[in-house]
Amino acid sequence: MQVRPFNQPAPRLGNQYDEDRVLRSVLARRFGGEVPAAVAEPLREMGRLAGGELYQAQLDDRLNEPRLVQWDAWGNRVDAIELSPLWRRAERLAAEYGLVATGYEPGHGALARTVQFALVHLFHPSTDLYSCPLAMTDGAARTLLESGNQALIERAVPHLTSRDPARFWTSGQWMTESTGGSDVGASETVAQRDGERWRLWGRKWFTSAATSQMALTLARPEGNGPGGRGLALFYVETRDDAGRLDGIEVLRLKDKLGTRKVPTAELVLDGTPAVAVAGESDGIRRIVPMLTLTRTWNSVCAASFMRRGVALAMDYARRREAFGRPLARQPLHVQTLAAMQAEYEAAFHLCFELIHLLGRAEHGEAGEDERALLRLMTALTKLTTGKQAVAVSTEAIECFGGAGYVEDTGLPVIVRDAQVLPIWEGTTNVLSLELLKACGDGVSLEVLRRRLARCARAGTDDRLVAAASVANAAADRALAWYRRAAESGPEALQAQARGFALTLGRATALALMCEHAQWSLDHEQDARARAAALAFATTRIDLLDAIEPDDAKLLVE
């Protein structure tokens, strides 16, 4: 008798807009109860592409990675980077759907950023990290607009925000050198004046998306002092009129754990022509608008990766039978999936609160308190969601058992790519220290505390009121710790900065979940957002407890 072998079913994705209740609910709330057709239609189309054509292309093209061709057949140095078909397709779609442009167009007012990042949320996990150059492009456009350099604004911004693929440019962000990624002030790149322009000399250790048409980079004009104040921000167009790299050599592509589809290169600037963006010093201060945007993109991509892992795991649970019934009907597995969904919803609410503040600030609608909250939330959201993405993506592939560990299922890449999110745009520790600076005398913390209190006051459901009290208790403890530690000096603050930051991040996420859940109960008669808030409230929100400083020193000596 022939025995027919059992094969596990592959997970499938449907329209990622229609299937993402959280995204649709938050958009409905922002738009006063219903998502306008002009907003919903392109999102639904992007959701169809993300769950269909693009996802399948990603699976089919799994092994195709960027390739550096340094020399042509006749011995000429060309440094050509060959990209995958999906990356080329993603570039065109990004322009046509306005993945950057939407944030700068007037149609949606202060909600332009909300619509833009809803598109990003759908686009990101199916396009092999093409969100990376888009994030830097968005950051470059905002930085140039805020620089006041009219010549550069007129030259570059129409390209960076174009919907025409033939005109669309992406921008690099060349900051990292071998002296350190976070210690930007230690940059060794030198700028020499050459008439009206400058020429740059140095080595950029880690430049993501090295195929961009332009870049913003830091260099130290000759004669300037050390540290961040001595650096200036420069604008570079990467190719000359003949299409050749202009004073730039590509030494190699980086061999990375993840984000392997992103052409990350090590470059030498060998007299690269450049233009000073805004003066000849204070370059680090000039890149703050860029970091605000790239950290927001990083946060949204973290939530988006979490959503992808959860979507695949849930679909698989409905198809895979074990011990006589589907995984989706096994109580322990249901608990696991529910916890993953709750973490995703927490991350999503953090992201879209940040995005709402960003949109209001850019359109002149944010008051002083909201601007202070935006500064806090940028670091808070990025560091919190980065850690969540790694945890949830790891849990997601475990839901597939051994299949999650097998490369040709396309599942392991979720973990590898998510691992970059706590690193890019500032590690968890670096952002925790930046958060301390943003807290200053504690005024901005009081603004955050009032926002959380407002979330609590929105609740009328008894269980949501109780969950909101968990968030507020954790935030109160964090603020009390901050006041005590500030009196003890910077060493005491730094020692527990990570626990402080993550406590505030998770407390804020829980409060926002409770606020939205009450709205969803009242306006959508949907209890699922409440279930997510209650589930998240059972997790560890207060992470302030840390190793005693003396014990920590003993352990690392």
Coordinates of C-alpha atoms in Angstrom, one line a residue:
M1 CA 0.0 0.0 0.0
Q2 CA 1.4 3.4 -0.9
V3 CA 1.4 5.9 1.9
R4 CA 0.8 9.5 0.9
P5 CA 3.2 11.8 2.8
F6 CA 1.8 14.7 4.8
N7 CA 3.0 18.2 3.8
Q8 CA 2.5 21.2 6.0
P9 CA 0.5 24.0 4.3
A10 CA 2.3 27.2 3.5
P11 CA 0.9 30.4 5.1
R12 CA -0.9 32.8 2.8
L13 CA -1.6 36.5 2.9
G14 CA -4.7 38.3 1.7
N15 CA -5.2 42.0 1.2
Q16 CA -3.1 43.5 4.0
Y17 CA -5.2 46.6 4.3
D18 CA -8.5 44.8 4.5
E19 CA -7.1 42.3 7.0
D20 CA -5.5 44.8 9.3
R21 CA -8.2 45.8 11.7
V22 CA -5.9 48.0 13.8
L23 CA -4.8 50.1 10.8
R24 CA -8.3 50.7 9.5
S25 CA -9.7 51.5 13.0
V26 CA -7.0 54.1 13.8
L27 CA -7.5 55.7 10.4
A28 CA -11.3 55.8 10.9
R29 CA -10.8 57.5 14.2
R30 CA -8.3 60.1 12.8
F31 CA -10.7 60.9 10.0
G32 CA -13.7 61.4 12.3
G33 CA -15.3 58.0 12.0
E34 CA -14.9 56.8 8.4
V35 CA -11.9 56.6 6.1
P36 CA -12.5 58.7 3.0
A37 CA -12.5 56.8 -0.3
A38 CA -9.6 58.9 -1.6
V39 CA -7.5 57.6 1.3
A40 CA -8.9 54.0 1.4
E41 CA -8.6 53.2 -2.3
P42 CA -4.8 53.5 -2.7
L43 CA -4.3 51.8 0.7
R44 CA -6.5 48.9 -0.4
E45 CA -4.5 48.7 -3.7
M46 CA -1.2 48.7 -1.8
G47 CA -2.6 46.1 0.6
R48 CA -3.5 43.9 -2.4
L49 CA 0.0 44.3 -3.8
A50 CA 1.7 43.7 -0.4
G51 CA -0.2 40.5 0.2
G52 CA -0.1 39.2 -3.4
E53 CA 2.3 40.2 -6.2
L54 CA 5.0 41.7 -4.0
Y55 CA 5.0 39.0 -1.4
Q56 CA 5.3 36.3 -4.0
A57 CA 8.0 38.2 -5.8
Q58 CA 9.9 38.4 -2.5
L59 CA 9.7 34.6 -2.1
D60 CA 10.7 33.9 -5.6
D61 CA 13.6 36.3 -5.5
R62 CA 14.8 35.1 -2.1
L63 CA 18.4 34.3 -3.1
N64 CA 19.0 37.3 -5.3
E65 CA 21.2 39.9 -3.5
P66 CA 22.9 43.1 -4.6
R67 CA 26.2 42.6 -6.4
L68 CA 29.1 45.0 -6.7
V69 CA 30.9 45.1 -10.1
Q70 CA 34.0 47.2 -9.6
W71 CA 35.6 46.8 -13.1
D72 CA 34.3 46.5 -16.6
A73 CA 35.7 44.1 -19.2
W74 CA 38.2 46.6 -20.3
G75 CA 39.7 47.5 -17.0
N76 CA 37.7 50.6 -16.2
R77 CA 36.7 51.2 -12.6
V78 CA 32.9 51.4 -12.7
D79 CA 31.7 50.4 -9.1
A80 CA 28.3 49.4 -10.4
I81 CA 25.9 47.9 -7.9
E82 CA 23.4 45.5 -9.5
L83 CA 20.0 45.4 -7.7
S84 CA 17.3 42.8 -7.5
P85 CA 14.2 43.0 -9.7
L86 CA 12.0 43.5 -6.7
W87 CA 14.0 46.5 -5.6
R88 CA 13.6 48.1 -9.1
R89 CA 9.9 47.4 -9.0
A90 CA 9.7 48.8 -5.5
E91 CA 11.4 52.0 -6.6
R92 CA 8.8 52.6 -9.2
L93 CA 5.8 51.8 -6.9
A94 CA 7.3 54.1 -4.2
A95 CA 7.2 57.0 -6.6
E96 CA 3.8 56.3 -8.1
Y97 CA 2.1 55.7 -4.7
G98 CA 3.8 58.7 -3.2
L99 CA 5.5 56.9 -0.3
V100 CA 7.5 60.1 0.3
A101 CA 5.4 62.6 -1.7
T102 CA 2.2 62.1 0.3
G103 CA 3.9 63.5 3.4
Y104 CA 4.5 66.8 1.6
E105 CA 1.3 67.2 -0.4
P106 CA -1.4 69.6 0.9
G107 CA -4.5 67.4 0.3
H108 CA -4.7 65.9 3.8
G109 CA -3.4 68.7 5.8
A110 CA -2.0 67.7 9.2
L111 CA -3.1 64.1 8.4
A112 CA -0.7 63.8 5.4
R113 CA 1.8 62.0 7.5
T114 CA -0.8 59.6 8.8
V115 CA -1.8 58.7 5.3
Q116 CA 1.8 58.4 4.2
F117 CA 2.8 56.1 7.0
A118 CA -0.2 53.9 6.5
L119 CA 1.1 53.3 3.0
V120 CA 4.6 52.7 4.4
H121 CA 3.2 50.2 6.9
L122 CA 1.7 48.1 4.1
F123 CA 4.6 48.5 1.6
H124 CA 7.5 47.8 3.9
P125 CA 7.5 44.1 4.7
S126 CA 6.9 43.0 1.1
T127 CA 9.6 45.1 -0.6
D128 CA 12.9 43.8 0.8
L129 CA 13.6 46.9 2.9
Y130 CA 13.2 49.4 0.1
S131 CA 11.8 51.5 2.9
C132 CA 15.5 52.2 3.9
P133 CA 16.3 54.6 1.0
L134 CA 12.8 56.0 1.3
A135 CA 13.3 56.9 5.0
M136 CA 16.6 58.7 4.2
T137 CA 14.9 60.4 1.2
D138 CA 12.1 61.7 3.4
G139 CA 14.6 62.9 6.0
A140 CA 16.7 64.6 3.4
A141 CA 13.7 66.5 2.0
R142 CA 12.7 67.7 5.4
T143 CA 16.3 68.7 6.3
L144 CA 16.7 70.7 3.1
L145 CA 13.4 72.4 3.5
E146 CA 14.3 73.5 7.1
S147 CA 17.8 74.5 6.1
G148 CA 16.6 77.6 4.2
N149 CA 19.1 76.9 1.4
Q150 CA 16.9 77.9 -1.4
A151 CA 19.2 76.8 -4.2
L152 CA 19.4 73.2 -2.8
I153 CA 15.7 73.2 -2.1
E154 CA 14.9 74.1 -5.7
R155 CA 17.5 71.6 -7.0
A156 CA 16.7 68.5 -4.9
V157 CA 13.3 68.6 -3.2
P158 CA 11.2 68.4 -6.3
H159 CA 13.1 65.1 -7.1
L160 CA 12.9 63.7 -3.6
T161 CA 9.1 64.3 -3.4
S162 CA 8.2 63.4 -7.0
R163 CA 5.6 60.8 -8.0
D164 CA 7.2 60.5 -11.4
P165 CA 9.6 57.5 -11.4
A166 CA 11.7 59.1 -14.1
R167 CA 12.3 62.2 -11.9
F168 CA 12.3 60.6 -8.5
W169 CA 15.5 60.6 -6.5
T170 CA 16.4 58.8 -3.3
S171 CA 19.0 60.1 -0.9
G172 CA 21.7 58.5 1.1
Q173 CA 22.6 59.4 4.7
W174 CA 26.4 59.1 5.0
M175 CA 27.2 59.6 8.7
T176 CA 28.8 56.4 10.0
E177 CA 32.5 56.1 10.1
S178 CA 34.9 53.5 11.6
T179 CA 35.4 55.8 14.5
G180 CA 31.9 54.9 15.6
G181 CA 28.3 55.1 14.5
S182 CA 26.8 56.7 17.5
D183 CA 29.8 59.0 18.3
V184 CA 29.2 61.1 15.2
G185 CA 31.3 63.9 16.5
A186 CA 34.4 61.8 16.0
S187 CA 34.0 61.9 12.2
E188 CA 37.3 62.1 10.4
T189 CA 36.0 63.2 7.0
V190 CA 37.7 66.4 5.9
A191 CA 36.1 69.2 3.8
Q192 CA 38.4 71.4 1.7
R193 CA 37.1 74.6 0.0
D194 CA 37.3 74.5 -3.8
G195 CA 36.0 77.9 -5.0
E196 CA 32.3 78.1 -4.4
R197 CA 32.1 74.4 -3.5
W198 CA 33.9 72.0 -1.3
R199 CA 35.6 68.7 -1.8
L200 CA 35.3 65.9 0.7
W201 CA 38.0 63.4 1.8
G202 CA 37.3 60.4 4.0
R203 CA 35.9 56.9 4.4
K204 CA 32.3 56.2 5.2
W205 CA 32.1 52.9 6.9
F206 CA 28.4 52.0 6.5
T207 CA 26.3 53.7 3.9
S208 CA 22.9 52.1 3.3
A209 CA 21.2 52.2 -0.1
A210 CA 24.4 53.3 -1.9
T211 CA 22.7 53.6 -5.3
S212 CA 21.0 56.9 -4.4
Q213 CA 21.3 59.9 -6.7
M214 CA 22.3 62.2 -3.8
A215 CA 23.4 62.1 -0.1
L216 CA 23.7 64.2 2.9
T217 CA 26.9 63.7 4.9
L218 CA 28.9 65.2 7.7
A219 CA 32.5 66.5 7.3
R220 CA 34.9 68.7 9.1
P221 CA 35.9 71.9 7.2
E222 CA 39.6 72.4 7.5
G223 CA 40.5 74.6 10.5
N224 CA 37.3 73.7 12.4
G225 CA 37.6 72.4 16.0
P226 CA 36.9 68.9 17.2
G227 CA 33.6 67.3 18.1
G228 CA 30.1 67.8 16.7
R229 CA 30.2 71.6 16.6
G230 CA 33.2 71.4 14.2
L231 CA 31.3 69.3 11.7
A232 CA 29.2 70.8 8.8
L233 CA 26.4 69.2 6.8
F234 CA 27.1 68.7 3.1
Y235 CA 25.0 67.9 0.1
V236 CA 26.5 65.5 -2.5
E237 CA 25.2 64.5 -5.9
T238 CA 26.8 61.1 -6.4
R239 CA 27.3 61.1 -10.2
D240 CA 28.7 63.5 -12.7
D241 CA 27.1 64.6 -16.0
A242 CA 28.4 61.4 -17.7
G243 CA 26.7 59.2 -15.1
R244 CA 30.0 58.2 -13.4
L245 CA 30.5 58.2 -9.6
D246 CA 32.0 61.6 -8.9
G247 CA 35.0 61.3 -6.6
I248 CA 33.5 58.2 -4.9
E249 CA 34.9 54.7 -4.7
V250 CA 32.9 51.7 -3.5
L251 CA 35.3 49.5 -1.6
R252 CA 32.8 46.7 -0.9
L253 CA 29.3 45.8 0.0
K254 CA 28.8 44.8 3.6
D255 CA 28.1 41.2 4.5
K256 CA 25.3 41.6 7.0
L257 CA 23.3 39.4 9.3
G258 CA 20.0 40.7 7.8
T259 CA 18.8 43.5 5.4
R260 CA 20.8 41.7 2.8
K261 CA 18.8 43.1 -0.1
V262 CA 19.8 46.6 0.9
P263 CA 23.1 47.6 -0.9
T264 CA 25.0 48.8 2.1
A265 CA 28.5 49.9 1.1
E266 CA 31.8 51.1 2.4
L267 CA 32.8 54.2 0.5
V268 CA 35.8 56.3 0.0
L269 CA 35.3 60.0 -0.6
D270 CA 38.2 61.0 -2.8
G271 CA 37.7 64.7 -3.4
T272 CA 33.9 64.4 -3.8
P273 CA 32.3 67.7 -4.9
A274 CA 29.9 69.0 -2.2
V275 CA 27.8 72.0 -1.1
A276 CA 27.5 73.2 2.4
V277 CA 23.8 72.9 3.4
A278 CA 23.6 75.5 6.2
G279 CA 26.8 77.1 7.3
E280 CA 30.2 75.6 8.0
S281 CA 29.6 74.2 11.6
D282 CA 27.0 72.7 13.9
G283 CA 26.3 69.8 11.4
I284 CA 24.9 67.5 14.0
R285 CA 22.3 70.0 15.0
R286 CA 21.4 70.3 11.3
I287 CA 20.6 66.7 11.0
V288 CA 17.9 66.6 13.7
P289 CA 15.0 66.9 11.2
M290 CA 16.5 64.0 9.3
L291 CA 16.8 61.9 12.5
T292 CA 13.2 62.7 13.5
L293 CA 12.0 61.3 10.2
T294 CA 14.3 58.3 9.9
R295 CA 13.5 57.2 13.5
T296 CA 9.8 57.5 12.7
W297 CA 10.3 55.3 9.6
N298 CA 12.2 52.9 11.7
S299 CA 9.4 52.7 14.3
V300 CA 6.7 52.2 11.6
C301 CA 8.8 49.5 9.9
A302 CA 9.1 47.7 13.3
A303 CA 5.4 47.7 13.7
S304 CA 5.0 46.6 10.1
F305 CA 7.4 43.6 10.5
M306 CA 5.5 42.6 13.6
R307 CA 2.2 42.7 11.7
R308 CA 3.7 40.5 8.9
G309 CA 4.9 37.9 11.4
V310 CA 1.6 37.8 13.2
A311 CA -0.4 37.6 9.9
L312 CA 1.6 34.7 8.7
A313 CA 1.5 32.9 12.0
M314 CA -2.3 33.3 12.3
D315 CA -3.0 32.1 8.8
Y316 CA -0.8 29.1 9.4
A317 CA -2.5 28.3 12.7
R318 CA -5.8 28.0 10.9
R319 CA -4.3 25.6 8.3
R320 CA -1.9 23.4 10.4
E321 CA -3.5 20.6 12.3
A322 CA -1.8 18.8 15.2
F323 CA -3.1 16.5 17.8
G324 CA -6.4 16.3 15.9
R325 CA -7.3 19.9 15.5
P326 CA -6.0 23.2 14.0
L327 CA -3.4 25.2 16.0
A328 CA -5.9 28.0 16.1
R329 CA -8.1 25.9 18.4
Q330 CA -5.3 24.9 20.7
P331 CA -5.6 27.0 23.9
L332 CA -1.9 27.5 24.5
H333 CA -1.2 28.5 20.9
V334 CA -4.2 30.9 21.1
Q335 CA -2.5 32.5 24.1
T336 CA 0.7 32.9 22.2
L337 CA -0.9 34.4 19.1
A338 CA -2.9 36.8 21.3
A339 CA 0.2 38.0 23.1
M340 CA 1.9 38.7 19.8
Q341 CA -1.1 40.6 18.5
A342 CA -1.2 42.7 21.6
E343 CA 2.5 43.6 21.3
Y344 CA 1.8 44.6 17.6
E345 CA -1.1 46.8 18.6
A346 CA 0.9 48.5 21.3
A347 CA 3.7 49.3 18.8
F348 CA 1.2 50.5 16.2
H349 CA -0.5 52.9 18.6
L350 CA 2.9 54.3 19.7
C351 CA 3.9 54.9 16.1
F352 CA 0.7 56.6 15.0
E353 CA 0.6 58.8 18.0
L354 CA 4.1 60.0 17.1
I355 CA 3.0 60.4 13.4
H356 CA 0.0 62.5 14.5
L357 CA 2.2 64.8 16.5
L358 CA 4.7 65.1 13.6
G359 CA 1.9 66.0 11.2
R360 CA 0.5 68.7 13.5
A361 CA 4.0 70.1 14.1
E362 CA 4.8 70.3 10.4
H363 CA 1.5 72.1 9.7
G364 CA 1.9 74.6 12.5
E365 CA -1.0 73.1 14.5
A366 CA 1.1 71.8 17.4
G367 CA 1.3 73.8 20.6
E368 CA 4.3 74.0 22.9
D369 CA 3.3 70.9 24.8
E370 CA 2.8 68.8 21.7
R371 CA 6.2 69.9 20.3
A372 CA 7.8 68.8 23.6
L373 CA 5.9 65.5 23.4
L374 CA 7.1 65.0 19.8
R375 CA 10.7 65.3 20.9
L376 CA 10.2 62.7 23.7
M377 CA 8.1 60.4 21.6
T378 CA 10.6 60.2 18.7
A379 CA 13.2 58.5 20.8
L380 CA 10.7 56.7 23.0
T381 CA 8.8 55.1 20.1
K382 CA 11.9 54.1 18.2
L383 CA 13.6 52.3 21.1
T384 CA 10.4 50.6 22.3
T385 CA 9.2 49.3 19.0
G386 CA 12.7 48.2 18.0
K387 CA 12.9 45.8 20.9
Q388 CA 9.3 44.7 20.4
A389 CA 10.0 43.8 16.8
V390 CA 12.8 41.5 17.6
A391 CA 10.8 39.7 20.3
V392 CA 7.7 39.3 18.2
S393 CA 9.5 38.2 15.0
T394 CA 11.3 35.5 17.0
E395 CA 8.0 34.3 18.5
A396 CA 6.4 34.4 15.0
I397 CA 8.8 32.0 13.4
E398 CA 8.7 29.7 16.4
C399 CA 5.0 29.3 15.7
F400 CA 6.0 27.4 12.5
G401 CA 8.1 24.9 14.4
G402 CA 11.0 23.5 12.3
A403 CA 9.5 25.2 9.1
G404 CA 10.3 28.6 10.7
Y405 CA 13.9 27.6 10.8
V406 CA 14.1 26.5 7.1
E407 CA 15.4 29.2 4.7
D408 CA 13.3 28.4 1.6
T409 CA 10.1 29.0 3.5
G410 CA 11.0 32.7 3.5
L411 CA 10.4 32.9 7.2
P412 CA 13.8 33.2 8.9
V413 CA 14.4 36.5 7.1
I414 CA 11.8 38.1 9.3
V415 CA 14.0 37.7 12.3
R416 CA 17.2 38.7 10.6
D417 CA 15.8 41.9 9.1
A418 CA 14.0 42.8 12.3
Q419 CA 17.3 42.6 14.3
V420 CA 18.5 45.8 12.6
L421 CA 15.7 47.9 14.0
P422 CA 17.1 48.4 17.5
I423 CA 20.4 49.3 15.9
W424 CA 19.7 51.6 13.0
E425 CA 19.1 55.3 13.8
G426 CA 20.4 54.9 17.3
T427 CA 20.7 51.8 19.5
T428 CA 18.5 51.3 22.5
N429 CA 21.2 52.6 24.9
V430 CA 22.0 55.7 22.8
L431 CA 18.3 56.6 22.5
S432 CA 17.8 56.1 26.2
L433 CA 20.5 58.6 26.9
E434 CA 19.0 61.0 24.3
L435 CA 15.7 60.6 26.1
L436 CA 17.4 61.7 29.3
K437 CA 18.6 64.9 27.6
A438 CA 15.1 65.5 26.2
C439 CA 13.6 65.2 29.7
G440 CA 15.8 68.0 30.9
D441 CA 14.3 69.6 34.0
G442 CA 11.3 67.3 33.8
V443 CA 8.8 69.7 32.2
S444 CA 8.4 67.5 29.1
L445 CA 7.8 64.5 31.3
E446 CA 5.0 66.3 32.9
V447 CA 3.5 66.9 29.5
L448 CA 3.7 63.1 28.8
R449 CA 2.1 62.4 32.2
R450 CA -0.8 64.7 31.3
R451 CA -1.2 62.9 28.0
L452 CA -1.4 59.5 29.8
A453 CA -3.9 60.9 32.3
R454 CA -6.1 62.1 29.4
C455 CA -6.0 58.6 28.0
A456 CA -7.3 57.3 31.4
R457 CA -10.0 59.9 31.6
A458 CA -11.4 58.7 28.2
G459 CA -12.2 55.3 29.7
T460 CA -15.7 54.4 30.9
D461 CA -15.4 50.6 30.6
D462 CA -14.4 49.3 34.0
R463 CA -11.7 46.9 32.7
L464 CA -10.1 49.6 30.5
V465 CA -10.1 52.0 33.5
A466 CA -8.2 49.3 35.4
A467 CA -5.7 48.7 32.6
A468 CA -5.1 52.5 32.2
S469 CA -4.3 52.6 35.9
V470 CA -1.5 50.1 35.3
A471 CA 0.0 52.4 32.7
N472 CA -0.3 55.4 35.0
A473 CA 1.2 53.6 38.0
A474 CA 4.2 52.6 35.9
A475 CA 4.6 56.1 34.5
D476 CA 4.3 57.6 38.0
R477 CA 7.1 55.3 39.3
A478 CA 9.3 56.2 36.4
L479 CA 8.8 59.9 37.0
A480 CA 9.5 59.5 40.7
W481 CA 12.7 57.6 39.9
Y482 CA 13.8 60.3 37.4
R483 CA 13.5 63.0 40.0
R484 CA 15.5 61.1 42.6
A485 CA 18.2 60.0 40.2
A486 CA 18.5 63.5 38.8
E487 CA 19.5 64.7 42.2
S488 CA 22.1 62.0 42.5
G489 CA 23.9 63.0 39.3
P490 CA 24.4 61.8 35.7
E491 CA 25.9 58.4 36.7
A492 CA 22.7 57.4 38.6
L493 CA 20.6 58.5 35.7
Q494 CA 22.5 56.7 33.1
A495 CA 22.7 53.4 35.0
Q496 CA 18.9 52.8 34.7
A497 CA 18.2 54.9 31.6
R498 CA 17.2 51.9 29.5
G499 CA 14.7 50.6 32.1
F500 CA 13.3 54.1 32.5
A501 CA 12.9 54.6 28.7
L502 CA 11.3 51.2 28.2
T503 CA 8.9 51.7 31.1
L504 CA 7.8 55.0 29.7
G505 CA 7.4 53.5 26.2
R506 CA 5.3 50.5 27.3
A507 CA 3.2 52.6 29.7
T508 CA 2.5 55.1 27.0
A509 CA 1.6 52.3 24.6
L510 CA -0.8 50.8 27.1
A511 CA -2.5 54.2 27.8
L512 CA -2.9 54.9 24.1
M513 CA -4.4 51.4 23.6
C514 CA -6.9 52.0 26.3
E515 CA -7.9 55.3 24.9
H516 CA -8.5 53.8 21.4
A517 CA -10.2 50.8 22.8
Q518 CA -12.8 52.9 24.4
W519 CA -13.4 54.8 21.1
S520 CA -13.7 51.5 19.3
L521 CA -16.2 50.2 21.8
D522 CA -18.3 53.4 21.5
H523 CA -18.1 54.0 17.7
E524 CA -17.4 50.6 16.2
Q525 CA -19.0 48.3 18.8
D526 CA -15.8 46.2 18.5
A527 CA -14.3 44.7 21.6
R528 CA -11.1 43.5 20.0
A529 CA -9.1 46.6 20.7
R530 CA -10.2 46.3 24.4
A531 CA -9.0 42.7 24.4
A532 CA -5.6 43.8 23.1
A533 CA -5.3 46.5 25.7
L534 CA -6.2 44.1 28.5
A535 CA -3.8 41.5 27.1
F536 CA -0.9 44.0 27.0
A537 CA -1.7 45.2 30.5
T538 CA -0.8 41.6 31.7
T539 CA 2.7 42.0 30.4
R540 CA 5.6 43.6 32.2
I541 CA 5.1 47.3 31.8
D542 CA 7.4 48.5 34.6
L543 CA 11.0 47.7 33.7
L544 CA 12.7 50.0 36.1
D545 CA 14.3 47.4 38.3
A546 CA 18.0 47.1 37.2
I547 CA 21.2 45.6 38.4
E548 CA 22.7 47.5 41.3
P549 CA 25.5 49.7 39.9
D550 CA 28.2 48.1 42.2
D551 CA 27.1 44.6 41.2
A552 CA 27.1 45.5 37.5
K553 CA 30.7 46.7 37.8
L554 CA 31.7 43.5 39.5
L555 CA 30.1 41.5 36.7
V556 CA 32.0 43.3 33.9
E557 CA 35.4 43.7 35.5

